[in-house]
Amino acid sequence: MQEVCLYTIDEVNKRLGQPTLHPQVAVLDAAALPESGRLCFSGNFYSVCFRHTSCSDPRYGRRCADFQYATLAFTAPGGIVTMERADAVAGGASGILFRPELFSMKSLVFKKNDYTFFGYRPEESLHLSLQEMRAVQDGMAQIRSELSHDIDRFSLRLAAVGLELLLDRCLRCYERQFIVRTDQNRRHLSAIDTALRAFLAGAGMKSAELGAACARQAVPQLSEAYLDDLVRVETGKTLNDYVRLKMVENVRERLLRGSLTADGMAGEFGRQETRALTLLHRRLYGELPGKLEQALCRKTN
C-alpha cells in the first residue's frame, strides 16, 4: 500500500510540477504524473477530483445503470486523496483543492452545510453524464482562469464565486443520481421501515434519536450523510422527521386499537418525546381522544 503523505496545496502542486497560482486553491492536472504514477496524499483542504472507474467498480460504487462518462469523488479535510495518470481528462483539469477558509467567503458562508457530499464515502461517488462532465470541467476551467491572474483583493472572492457554481452543479448532479437510483433507494427505505417496526415493537424508552440510530444500523453500508440525503430526496423529510412520523403512525394505530394509554405513552416515549408526538399527531390527524389528550397534558407539563 502506498504511503499517504501530508501535504500543503503548494506541496501538491510541486509534486505535479505545476505552479502555485494561489496558496488556498489549486486546479490539478493528473496528466502531469508519470505514465504509471500515483499520488496519495492528505491535508487541510477539500477536494473534488475525477476518478478513472469502470462498470461495477466497487471502489467508487459505479453500477451498470449509472452514467459511464466520468466519476467525481469528494473528500473533506483530513481525507485521503488518490490521483493516478489514468484520472487525467481532456482539458487538463482533473480536480480541485481548496482550503476550508473559502467557506468564510461571502458567496459560500451560508452554503457549507448544503454540500453534504463531502461527508460521503468513496463508494458513494458521483457518476456523470457527458453533459454533466462538461459542465464540471467548465467550472474547473473557470476557476483556473481566474487563478491565472495576478493575486489582488478580488482573487479569492472571484475564485469562491466559481467554486460556488461548481459545487452547486455537483449538488444538482447528485440530486439526479438519487432520482435514477429510485429502486435501490426504496430497498434501503424498506430495510429502514422494517428496522423501525422492530424498534417500536420492542421494550424500553424510545426517541427519534434512538430510532434514527436504529435506521442507520439497518443500512450500515451507507454513510450518515448519504443516508440523510437519500431519505430527504425520497420522502421530503429529514431522517429524524421520518422516524418521528413512523412513531406517530405507530401511536395512532395503537390508539385506534385501544391498546395505548396516557401512562403507557408517557412511560414509553418520555415527557419531551410524547409532547412532540402529540403535537405532530394534532397536525396530521387532529386532536387525540379527549381523555387521553387531557391525561397527556397533565403528564407532560
PDB file of C-alpha atoms in Angstrom:
ATOM      1  CA  MET A   1       0.000   0.000   0.000  1.00  0.00           C
ATOM      2  CA  GLN A   2       1.357   3.398  -0.963  1.00  0.00           C
ATOM      3  CA  GLU A   3       2.258   5.743   1.874  1.00  0.00           C
ATOM      4  CA  VAL A   4      -0.118   8.662   2.414  1.00  0.00           C
ATOM      5  CA  CYS A   5       1.803  11.942   2.650  1.00  0.00           C
ATOM      6  CA  LEU A   6       0.575  15.043   4.445  1.00  0.00           C
ATOM      7  CA  TYR A   7       0.898  17.952   2.041  1.00  0.00           C
ATOM      8  CA  THR A   8       0.014  21.592   1.715  1.00  0.00           C
ATOM      9  CA  ILE A   9      -1.575  22.777  -1.541  1.00  0.00           C
ATOM     10  CA  ASP A  10       1.805  24.186  -2.598  1.00  0.00           C
ATOM     11  CA  GLU A  11       3.481  20.807  -1.998  1.00  0.00           C
ATOM     12  CA  VAL A  12       0.821  19.013  -4.072  1.00  0.00           C
ATOM     13  CA  ASN A  13       1.446  21.470  -6.905  1.00  0.00           C
ATOM     14  CA  LYS A  14       5.183  20.801  -6.736  1.00  0.00           C
ATOM     15  CA  ARG A  15       4.643  17.035  -6.906  1.00  0.00           C
ATOM     16  CA  LEU A  16       2.587  17.594 -10.056  1.00  0.00           C
ATOM     17  CA  GLY A  17       5.142  20.009 -11.497  1.00  0.00           C
ATOM     18  CA  GLN A  18       2.686  22.881 -11.777  1.00  0.00           C
ATOM     19  CA  PRO A  19       2.952  26.415 -10.379  1.00  0.00           C
ATOM     20  CA  THR A  20       1.089  27.515  -7.275  1.00  0.00           C
ATOM     21  CA  LEU A  21      -1.225  30.240  -8.531  1.00  0.00           C
ATOM     22  CA  HIS A  22      -2.843  30.713  -5.109  1.00  0.00           C
ATOM     23  CA  PRO A  23      -1.872  29.054  -1.797  1.00  0.00           C
ATOM     24  CA  GLN A  24      -5.521  28.359  -0.886  1.00  0.00           C
ATOM     25  CA  VAL A  25      -6.872  26.973  -4.170  1.00  0.00           C
ATOM     26  CA  ALA A  26      -5.410  24.699  -6.838  1.00  0.00           C
ATOM     27  CA  VAL A  27      -6.732  23.110 -10.006  1.00  0.00           C
ATOM     28  CA  LEU A  28      -4.920  19.815 -10.549  1.00  0.00           C
ATOM     29  CA  ASP A  29      -3.833  18.057 -13.731  1.00  0.00           C
ATOM     30  CA  ALA A  30      -3.252  14.308 -13.343  1.00  0.00           C
ATOM     31  CA  ALA A  31      -1.592  14.217 -16.785  1.00  0.00           C
ATOM     32  CA  ALA A  32       1.486  15.694 -15.099  1.00  0.00           C
ATOM     33  CA  LEU A  33       2.066  12.368 -13.320  1.00  0.00           C
ATOM     34  CA  PRO A  34       4.379   9.748 -14.880  1.00  0.00           C
ATOM     35  CA  GLU A  35       2.693   7.075 -17.015  1.00  0.00           C
ATOM     36  CA  SER A  36       2.385   4.662 -14.094  1.00  0.00           C
ATOM     37  CA  GLY A  37       2.488   7.414 -11.494  1.00  0.00           C
ATOM     38  CA  ARG A  38       0.252   7.585  -8.460  1.00  0.00           C
ATOM     39  CA  LEU A  39      -0.014  10.294  -5.816  1.00  0.00           C
ATOM     40  CA  CYS A  40      -1.635   9.572  -2.471  1.00  0.00           C
ATOM     41  CA  PHE A  41      -1.907  12.492  -0.054  1.00  0.00           C
ATOM     42  CA  SER A  42      -3.928  14.245   2.603  1.00  0.00           C
ATOM     43  CA  GLY A  43      -4.078  17.723   4.094  1.00  0.00           C
ATOM     44  CA  ASN A  44      -6.187  20.564   5.424  1.00  0.00           C
ATOM     45  CA  PHE A  45      -8.229  21.010   2.260  1.00  0.00           C
ATOM     46  CA  TYR A  46     -11.371  19.833   0.487  1.00  0.00           C
ATOM     47  CA  SER A  47     -11.009  18.012  -2.814  1.00  0.00           C
ATOM     48  CA  VAL A  48     -13.180  17.386  -5.866  1.00  0.00           C
ATOM     49  CA  CYS A  49     -11.413  15.000  -8.244  1.00  0.00           C
ATOM     50  CA  PHE A  50     -12.179  12.914 -11.300  1.00  0.00           C
ATOM     51  CA  ARG A  51     -11.591   9.181 -10.964  1.00  0.00           C
ATOM     52  CA  HIS A  52     -10.976   6.613 -13.656  1.00  0.00           C
ATOM     53  CA  THR A  53     -13.534   3.866 -12.967  1.00  0.00           C
ATOM     54  CA  SER A  54     -15.233   1.046 -14.833  1.00  0.00           C
ATOM     55  CA  CYS A  55     -18.673  -0.506 -14.668  1.00  0.00           C
ATOM     56  CA  SER A  56     -19.380  -2.139 -11.280  1.00  0.00           C
ATOM     57  CA  ASP A  57     -16.174  -0.671  -9.791  1.00  0.00           C
ATOM     58  CA  PRO A  58     -16.555  -1.343  -6.034  1.00  0.00           C
ATOM     59  CA  ARG A  59     -14.114   1.405  -5.017  1.00  0.00           C
ATOM     60  CA  TYR A  60     -16.361   4.193  -6.205  1.00  0.00           C
ATOM     61  CA  GLY A  61     -19.717   2.426  -6.375  1.00  0.00           C
ATOM     62  CA  ARG A  62     -20.283   2.639 -10.113  1.00  0.00           C
ATOM     63  CA  ARG A  63     -23.093   0.376 -11.294  1.00  0.00           C
ATOM     64  CA  CYS A  64     -24.086  -0.715 -14.783  1.00  0.00           C
ATOM     65  CA  ALA A  65     -27.169   1.520 -14.588  1.00  0.00           C
ATOM     66  CA  ASP A  66     -25.063   4.602 -13.820  1.00  0.00           C
ATOM     67  CA  PHE A  67     -23.611   7.021 -16.348  1.00  0.00           C
ATOM     68  CA  GLN A  68     -20.197   5.880 -17.564  1.00  0.00           C
ATOM     69  CA  TYR A  69     -18.562   9.112 -18.764  1.00  0.00           C
ATOM     70  CA  ALA A  70     -16.811  10.252 -15.584  1.00  0.00           C
ATOM     71  CA  THR A  71     -16.729   9.760 -11.818  1.00  0.00           C
ATOM     72  CA  LEU A  72     -16.240  12.510  -9.236  1.00  0.00           C
ATOM     73  CA  ALA A  73     -15.036  11.788  -5.714  1.00  0.00           C
ATOM     74  CA  PHE A  74     -15.140  14.249  -2.813  1.00  0.00           C
ATOM     75  CA  THR A  75     -13.083  14.439   0.372  1.00  0.00           C
ATOM     76  CA  ALA A  76     -13.171  16.697   3.413  1.00  0.00           C
ATOM     77  CA  PRO A  77     -10.053  17.979   5.223  1.00  0.00           C
ATOM     78  CA  GLY A  78      -8.042  15.048   6.524  1.00  0.00           C
ATOM     79  CA  GLY A  79      -9.421  12.676   3.898  1.00  0.00           C
ATOM     80  CA  ILE A  80      -7.153  10.670   1.602  1.00  0.00           C
ATOM     81  CA  VAL A  81      -6.885  11.879  -1.989  1.00  0.00           C
ATOM     82  CA  THR A  82      -5.521   9.498  -4.611  1.00  0.00           C
ATOM     83  CA  MET A  83      -4.546  10.629  -8.109  1.00  0.00           C
ATOM     84  CA  GLU A  84      -3.352   8.479 -10.985  1.00  0.00           C
ATOM     85  CA  ARG A  85      -2.296   9.279 -14.536  1.00  0.00           C
ATOM     86  CA  ALA A  86      -5.426   7.434 -15.668  1.00  0.00           C
ATOM     87  CA  ASP A  87      -7.530  10.090 -13.891  1.00  0.00           C
ATOM     88  CA  ALA A  88      -6.443  12.714 -16.430  1.00  0.00           C
ATOM     89  CA  VAL A  89      -9.299  14.111 -18.521  1.00  0.00           C
ATOM     90  CA  ALA A  90      -9.317  16.130 -21.708  1.00  0.00           C
ATOM     91  CA  GLY A  91      -8.848  19.807 -20.951  1.00  0.00           C
ATOM     92  CA  GLY A  92      -6.286  19.371 -18.191  1.00  0.00           C
ATOM     93  CA  ALA A  93      -8.497  19.848 -15.119  1.00  0.00           C
ATOM     94  CA  SER A  94      -8.523  16.595 -13.147  1.00  0.00           C
ATOM     95  CA  GLY A  95      -9.612  18.060  -9.838  1.00  0.00           C
ATOM     96  CA  ILE A  96      -9.539  20.952  -7.426  1.00  0.00           C
ATOM     97  CA  LEU A  97      -8.267  21.504  -3.887  1.00  0.00           C
ATOM     98  CA  PHE A  98      -9.362  24.357  -1.654  1.00  0.00           C
ATOM     99  CA  ARG A  99      -8.795  25.231   1.958  1.00  0.00           C
ATOM    100  CA  PRO A 100     -11.672  25.484   4.496  1.00  0.00           C
ATOM    101  CA  GLU A 101     -11.220  29.263   4.706  1.00  0.00           C
ATOM    102  CA  LEU A 102     -13.035  29.631   1.390  1.00  0.00           C
ATOM    103  CA  PHE A 103     -16.287  28.747   3.156  1.00  0.00           C
ATOM    104  CA  SER A 104     -15.956  32.045   5.019  1.00  0.00           C
ATOM    105  CA  MET A 105     -16.176  33.979   1.746  1.00  0.00           C
ATOM    106  CA  LYS A 106     -19.409  35.899   1.211  1.00  0.00           C
ATOM    107  CA  SER A 107     -20.696  33.687  -1.606  1.00  0.00           C
ATOM    108  CA  LEU A 108     -20.169  30.433   0.342  1.00  0.00           C
ATOM    109  CA  VAL A 109     -20.525  31.360   4.006  1.00  0.00           C
ATOM    110  CA  PHE A 110     -24.140  30.160   4.293  1.00  0.00           C
ATOM    111  CA  LYS A 111     -23.846  27.167   1.964  1.00  0.00           C
ATOM    112  CA  LYS A 112     -21.300  24.846   3.576  1.00  0.00           C
ATOM    113  CA  ASN A 113     -23.989  22.617   5.093  1.00  0.00           C
ATOM    114  CA  ASP A 114     -25.613  22.211   1.667  1.00  0.00           C
ATOM    115  CA  TYR A 115     -22.595  20.340   0.317  1.00  0.00           C
ATOM    116  CA  THR A 116     -23.169  17.148   2.278  1.00  0.00           C
ATOM    117  CA  PHE A 117     -21.358  15.072  -0.365  1.00  0.00           C
ATOM    118  CA  PHE A 118     -18.044  15.919   1.317  1.00  0.00           C
ATOM    119  CA  GLY A 119     -19.203  13.518   4.040  1.00  0.00           C
ATOM    120  CA  TYR A 120     -19.905  10.658   1.598  1.00  0.00           C
ATOM    121  CA  ARG A 121     -17.752   7.551   1.345  1.00  0.00           C
ATOM    122  CA  PRO A 122     -15.682   6.910  -1.820  1.00  0.00           C
ATOM    123  CA  GLU A 123     -18.135   4.200  -2.919  1.00  0.00           C
ATOM    124  CA  GLU A 124     -20.876   6.861  -2.883  1.00  0.00           C
ATOM    125  CA  SER A 125     -19.154   8.887  -5.586  1.00  0.00           C
ATOM    126  CA  LEU A 126     -20.917  10.803  -8.340  1.00  0.00           C
ATOM    127  CA  HIS A 127     -21.211   9.325 -11.851  1.00  0.00           C
ATOM    128  CA  LEU A 128     -21.710  11.906 -14.563  1.00  0.00           C
ATOM    129  CA  SER A 129     -23.399  12.104 -17.922  1.00  0.00           C
ATOM    130  CA  LEU A 130     -21.417  13.633 -20.787  1.00  0.00           C
ATOM    131  CA  GLN A 131     -23.239  16.955 -20.380  1.00  0.00           C
ATOM    132  CA  GLU A 132     -22.659  16.963 -16.611  1.00  0.00           C
ATOM    133  CA  MET A 133     -18.980  16.106 -17.049  1.00  0.00           C
ATOM    134  CA  ARG A 134     -18.506  19.031 -19.430  1.00  0.00           C
ATOM    135  CA  ALA A 135     -20.282  21.385 -17.019  1.00  0.00           C
ATOM    136  CA  VAL A 136     -17.949  20.328 -14.187  1.00  0.00           C
ATOM    137  CA  GLN A 137     -14.904  20.691 -16.452  1.00  0.00           C
ATOM    138  CA  ASP A 138     -16.074  24.167 -17.451  1.00  0.00           C
ATOM    139  CA  GLY A 139     -16.395  25.085 -13.765  1.00  0.00           C
ATOM    140  CA  MET A 140     -12.852  23.935 -13.003  1.00  0.00           C
ATOM    141  CA  ALA A 141     -11.529  25.735 -16.076  1.00  0.00           C
ATOM    142  CA  GLN A 142     -13.252  28.951 -14.972  1.00  0.00           C
ATOM    143  CA  ILE A 143     -11.567  28.760 -11.571  1.00  0.00           C
ATOM    144  CA  ARG A 144      -8.189  28.057 -13.161  1.00  0.00           C
ATOM    145  CA  SER A 145      -8.645  31.026 -15.489  1.00  0.00           C
ATOM    146  CA  GLU A 146      -9.332  33.315 -12.534  1.00  0.00           C
ATOM    147  CA  LEU A 147      -6.332  31.980 -10.623  1.00  0.00           C
ATOM    148  CA  SER A 148      -4.117  32.744 -13.623  1.00  0.00           C
ATOM    149  CA  HIS A 149      -4.469  36.481 -12.963  1.00  0.00           C
ATOM    150  CA  ASP A 150      -2.108  38.232 -10.572  1.00  0.00           C
ATOM    151  CA  ILE A 151      -3.307  37.981  -6.971  1.00  0.00           C
ATOM    152  CA  ASP A 152      -5.239  41.016  -5.761  1.00  0.00           C
ATOM    153  CA  ARG A 153      -8.025  41.637  -3.258  1.00  0.00           C
ATOM    154  CA  PHE A 154     -10.599  40.206  -5.671  1.00  0.00           C
ATOM    155  CA  SER A 155      -8.770  36.959  -6.465  1.00  0.00           C
ATOM    156  CA  LEU A 156     -10.126  34.799  -3.672  1.00  0.00           C
ATOM    157  CA  ARG A 157     -13.596  36.346  -3.901  1.00  0.00           C
ATOM    158  CA  LEU A 158     -13.910  35.525  -7.603  1.00  0.00           C
ATOM    159  CA  ALA A 159     -12.427  32.060  -7.087  1.00  0.00           C
ATOM    160  CA  ALA A 160     -15.072  31.468  -4.392  1.00  0.00           C
ATOM    161  CA  VAL A 161     -17.817  32.529  -6.825  1.00  0.00           C
ATOM    162  CA  GLY A 162     -16.526  29.980  -9.358  1.00  0.00           C
ATOM    163  CA  LEU A 163     -16.264  27.355  -6.635  1.00  0.00           C
ATOM    164  CA  GLU A 164     -19.854  28.001  -5.545  1.00  0.00           C
ATOM    165  CA  LEU A 165     -21.057  27.442  -9.113  1.00  0.00           C
ATOM    166  CA  LEU A 166     -19.024  24.235  -9.388  1.00  0.00           C
ATOM    167  CA  LEU A 167     -20.316  22.818  -6.091  1.00  0.00           C
ATOM    168  CA  ASP A 168     -23.901  23.771  -6.911  1.00  0.00           C
ATOM    169  CA  ARG A 169     -23.565  21.853 -10.176  1.00  0.00           C
ATOM    170  CA  CYS A 170     -22.301  18.846  -8.216  1.00  0.00           C
ATOM    171  CA  LEU A 171     -25.295  19.196  -5.893  1.00  0.00           C
ATOM    172  CA  ARG A 172     -27.659  19.142  -8.880  1.00  0.00           C
ATOM    173  CA  CYS A 173     -25.908  16.057 -10.306  1.00  0.00           C
ATOM    174  CA  TYR A 174     -26.209  14.183  -7.008  1.00  0.00           C
ATOM    175  CA  GLU A 175     -29.935  15.001  -6.851  1.00  0.00           C
ATOM    176  CA  ARG A 176     -30.243  13.484 -10.337  1.00  0.00           C
ATOM    177  CA  GLN A 177     -28.293  10.392  -9.273  1.00  0.00           C
ATOM    178  CA  PHE A 178     -30.647   9.809  -6.341  1.00  0.00           C
ATOM    179  CA  ILE A 179     -33.583  10.022  -8.760  1.00  0.00           C
ATOM    180  CA  VAL A 180     -32.229   7.428 -11.207  1.00  0.00           C
ATOM    181  CA  ARG A 181     -31.456   5.083  -8.298  1.00  0.00           C
ATOM    182  CA  THR A 182     -35.034   5.129  -7.011  1.00  0.00           C
ATOM    183  CA  ASP A 183     -35.441   1.327  -6.995  1.00  0.00           C
ATOM    184  CA  GLN A 184     -32.309   0.849  -4.928  1.00  0.00           C
ATOM    185  CA  ASN A 185     -33.246   3.728  -2.635  1.00  0.00           C
ATOM    186  CA  ARG A 186     -36.639   2.183  -1.971  1.00  0.00           C
ATOM    187  CA  ARG A 187     -34.964  -1.065  -0.955  1.00  0.00           C
ATOM    188  CA  HIS A 188     -32.933   0.911   1.582  1.00  0.00           C
ATOM    189  CA  LEU A 189     -36.109   2.608   2.835  1.00  0.00           C
ATOM    190  CA  SER A 190     -37.813  -0.777   3.120  1.00  0.00           C
ATOM    191  CA  ALA A 191     -34.932  -2.023   5.289  1.00  0.00           C
ATOM    192  CA  ILE A 192     -35.238   1.107   7.436  1.00  0.00           C
ATOM    193  CA  ASP A 193     -39.012   0.649   7.821  1.00  0.00           C
ATOM    194  CA  THR A 194     -38.527  -2.976   8.875  1.00  0.00           C
ATOM    195  CA  ALA A 195     -35.946  -1.946  11.475  1.00  0.00           C
ATOM    196  CA  LEU A 196     -38.217   0.832  12.799  1.00  0.00           C
ATOM    197  CA  ARG A 197     -41.169  -1.545  13.172  1.00  0.00           C
ATOM    198  CA  ALA A 198     -38.992  -3.853  15.267  1.00  0.00           C
ATOM    199  CA  PHE A 199     -37.705  -0.857  17.245  1.00  0.00           C
ATOM    200  CA  LEU A 200     -41.223   0.401  18.012  1.00  0.00           C
ATOM    201  CA  ALA A 201     -42.432  -3.071  18.937  1.00  0.00           C
ATOM    202  CA  GLY A 202     -39.593  -3.581  21.403  1.00  0.00           C
ATOM    203  CA  ALA A 203     -39.453  -2.697  25.068  1.00  0.00           C
ATOM    204  CA  GLY A 204     -37.614   0.259  26.566  1.00  0.00           C
ATOM    205  CA  MET A 205     -37.563   4.021  26.201  1.00  0.00           C
ATOM    206  CA  LYS A 206     -37.957   5.303  22.636  1.00  0.00           C
ATOM    207  CA  SER A 207     -36.983   8.586  20.986  1.00  0.00           C
ATOM    208  CA  ALA A 208     -36.466   9.915  17.482  1.00  0.00           C
ATOM    209  CA  GLU A 209     -32.707   9.920  18.068  1.00  0.00           C
ATOM    210  CA  LEU A 210     -32.687   6.240  19.078  1.00  0.00           C
ATOM    211  CA  GLY A 211     -34.942   5.433  16.132  1.00  0.00           C
ATOM    212  CA  ALA A 212     -32.578   7.232  13.744  1.00  0.00           C
ATOM    213  CA  ALA A 213     -29.662   5.234  15.159  1.00  0.00           C
ATOM    214  CA  CYS A 214     -31.668   2.059  14.568  1.00  0.00           C
ATOM    215  CA  ALA A 215     -32.342   3.172  10.976  1.00  0.00           C
ATOM    216  CA  ARG A 216     -28.637   3.744  10.349  1.00  0.00           C
ATOM    217  CA  GLN A 217     -27.820   0.266  11.642  1.00  0.00           C
ATOM    218  CA  ALA A 218     -30.270  -1.176   9.105  1.00  0.00           C
ATOM    219  CA  VAL A 219     -28.153   0.160   6.199  1.00  0.00           C
ATOM    220  CA  PRO A 220     -24.566   0.171   7.540  1.00  0.00           C
ATOM    221  CA  GLN A 221     -23.187   0.257   4.000  1.00  0.00           C
ATOM    222  CA  LEU A 222     -24.323   3.890   3.677  1.00  0.00           C
ATOM    223  CA  SER A 223     -22.588   6.868   5.268  1.00  0.00           C
ATOM    224  CA  GLU A 224     -24.650   9.064   7.582  1.00  0.00           C
ATOM    225  CA  ALA A 225     -24.530  11.980   5.138  1.00  0.00           C
ATOM    226  CA  TYR A 226     -25.606   9.853   2.163  1.00  0.00           C
ATOM    227  CA  LEU A 227     -28.447   8.210   4.119  1.00  0.00           C
ATOM    228  CA  ASP A 228     -29.734  11.590   5.305  1.00  0.00           C
ATOM    229  CA  ASP A 229     -29.830  12.867   1.720  1.00  0.00           C
ATOM    230  CA  LEU A 230     -31.401   9.660   0.404  1.00  0.00           C
ATOM    231  CA  VAL A 231     -34.252   9.912   2.924  1.00  0.00           C
ATOM    232  CA  ARG A 232     -34.702  13.610   2.156  1.00  0.00           C
ATOM    233  CA  VAL A 233     -34.905  13.028  -1.603  1.00  0.00           C
ATOM    234  CA  GLU A 234     -37.238  10.020  -1.316  1.00  0.00           C
ATOM    235  CA  THR A 235     -39.561  11.330   1.429  1.00  0.00           C
ATOM    236  CA  GLY A 236     -39.057  15.101   1.598  1.00  0.00           C
ATOM    237  CA  LYS A 237     -38.158  14.747   5.294  1.00  0.00           C
ATOM    238  CA  THR A 238     -35.019  14.590   7.392  1.00  0.00           C
ATOM    239  CA  LEU A 239     -34.221  11.206   8.885  1.00  0.00           C
ATOM    240  CA  ASN A 240     -35.329  12.329  12.366  1.00  0.00           C
ATOM    241  CA  ASP A 241     -38.607  13.694  10.981  1.00  0.00           C
ATOM    242  CA  TYR A 242     -39.207  10.480   9.048  1.00  0.00           C
ATOM    243  CA  VAL A 243     -38.588   8.412  12.181  1.00  0.00           C
ATOM    244  CA  ARG A 244     -40.944  10.602  14.204  1.00  0.00           C
ATOM    245  CA  LEU A 245     -43.620  10.215  11.521  1.00  0.00           C
ATOM    246  CA  LYS A 246     -43.330   6.427  11.843  1.00  0.00           C
ATOM    247  CA  MET A 247     -43.602   6.808  15.606  1.00  0.00           C
ATOM    248  CA  VAL A 248     -46.814   8.833  15.227  1.00  0.00           C
ATOM    249  CA  GLU A 249     -48.246   6.217  12.848  1.00  0.00           C
ATOM    250  CA  ASN A 250     -47.448   3.561  15.451  1.00  0.00           C
ATOM    251  CA  VAL A 251     -49.083   5.625  18.204  1.00  0.00           C
ATOM    252  CA  ARG A 252     -52.192   6.264  16.111  1.00  0.00           C
ATOM    253  CA  GLU A 253     -52.613   2.590  15.249  1.00  0.00           C
ATOM    254  CA  ARG A 254     -52.423   1.628  18.914  1.00  0.00           C
ATOM    255  CA  LEU A 255     -54.816   4.421  19.872  1.00  0.00           C
ATOM    256  CA  LEU A 256     -57.379   3.132  17.385  1.00  0.00           C
ATOM    257  CA  ARG A 257     -56.954  -0.382  18.779  1.00  0.00           C
ATOM    258  CA  GLY A 258     -57.347   0.959  22.296  1.00  0.00           C
ATOM    259  CA  SER A 259     -54.041  -0.589  23.392  1.00  0.00           C
ATOM    260  CA  LEU A 260     -52.303   2.669  24.364  1.00  0.00           C
ATOM    261  CA  THR A 261     -52.946   4.720  27.478  1.00  0.00           C
ATOM    262  CA  ALA A 262     -51.596   8.042  28.690  1.00  0.00           C
ATOM    263  CA  ASP A 263     -49.438   6.265  31.261  1.00  0.00           C
ATOM    264  CA  GLY A 264     -48.177   3.877  28.621  1.00  0.00           C
ATOM    265  CA  MET A 265     -47.347   6.605  26.128  1.00  0.00           C
ATOM    266  CA  ALA A 266     -45.575   8.832  28.650  1.00  0.00           C
ATOM    267  CA  GLY A 267     -43.674   5.869  30.057  1.00  0.00           C
ATOM    268  CA  GLU A 268     -42.636   4.569  26.648  1.00  0.00           C
ATOM    269  CA  PHE A 269     -41.583   7.802  24.967  1.00  0.00           C
ATOM    270  CA  GLY A 270     -40.766  10.125  27.872  1.00  0.00           C
ATOM    271  CA  ARG A 271     -42.162  13.557  28.516  1.00  0.00           C
ATOM    272  CA  GLN A 272     -40.336  15.530  25.818  1.00  0.00           C
ATOM    273  CA  GLU A 273     -40.854  12.992  23.015  1.00  0.00           C
ATOM    274  CA  THR A 274     -44.504  12.472  23.982  1.00  0.00           C
ATOM    275  CA  ARG A 275     -45.120  16.212  23.694  1.00  0.00           C
ATOM    276  CA  ALA A 276     -43.505  16.247  20.225  1.00  0.00           C
ATOM    277  CA  LEU A 277     -45.522  13.225  19.073  1.00  0.00           C
ATOM    278  CA  THR A 278     -48.737  14.746  20.391  1.00  0.00           C
ATOM    279  CA  LEU A 279     -48.147  17.990  18.509  1.00  0.00           C
ATOM    280  CA  LEU A 280     -47.315  16.083  15.312  1.00  0.00           C
ATOM    281  CA  HIS A 281     -50.432  13.930  15.709  1.00  0.00           C
ATOM    282  CA  ARG A 282     -52.563  17.072  16.013  1.00  0.00           C
ATOM    283  CA  ARG A 283     -51.026  18.494  12.853  1.00  0.00           C
ATOM    284  CA  LEU A 284     -51.543  15.299  10.855  1.00  0.00           C
ATOM    285  CA  TYR A 285     -54.763  13.860  12.216  1.00  0.00           C
ATOM    286  CA  GLY A 286     -56.333  16.403  14.534  1.00  0.00           C
ATOM    287  CA  GLU A 287     -56.820  16.109  18.288  1.00  0.00           C
ATOM    288  CA  LEU A 288     -56.191  12.968  20.276  1.00  0.00           C
ATOM    289  CA  PRO A 289     -59.165  11.347  22.032  1.00  0.00           C
ATOM    290  CA  GLY A 290     -60.321  13.798  24.736  1.00  0.00           C
ATOM    291  CA  LYS A 291     -59.455  11.833  27.855  1.00  0.00           C
ATOM    292  CA  LEU A 292     -56.057  10.827  26.532  1.00  0.00           C
ATOM    293  CA  GLU A 293     -55.373  14.431  25.466  1.00  0.00           C
ATOM    294  CA  GLN A 294     -56.143  15.719  28.956  1.00  0.00           C
ATOM    295  CA  ALA A 295     -54.137  12.985  30.660  1.00  0.00           C
ATOM    296  CA  LEU A 296     -51.108  13.604  28.438  1.00  0.00           C
ATOM    297  CA  CYS A 297     -51.281  17.347  29.111  1.00  0.00           C
ATOM    298  CA  ARG A 298     -51.045  16.656  32.821  1.00  0.00           C
ATOM    299  CA  LYS A 299     -48.113  14.263  32.396  1.00  0.00           C
ATOM    300  CA  THR A 300     -46.073  16.433  30.046  1.00  0.00           C
ATOM    301  CA  ASN A 301     -46.499  19.768  31.855  1.00  0.00           C
TER     302      ASN A 301
END
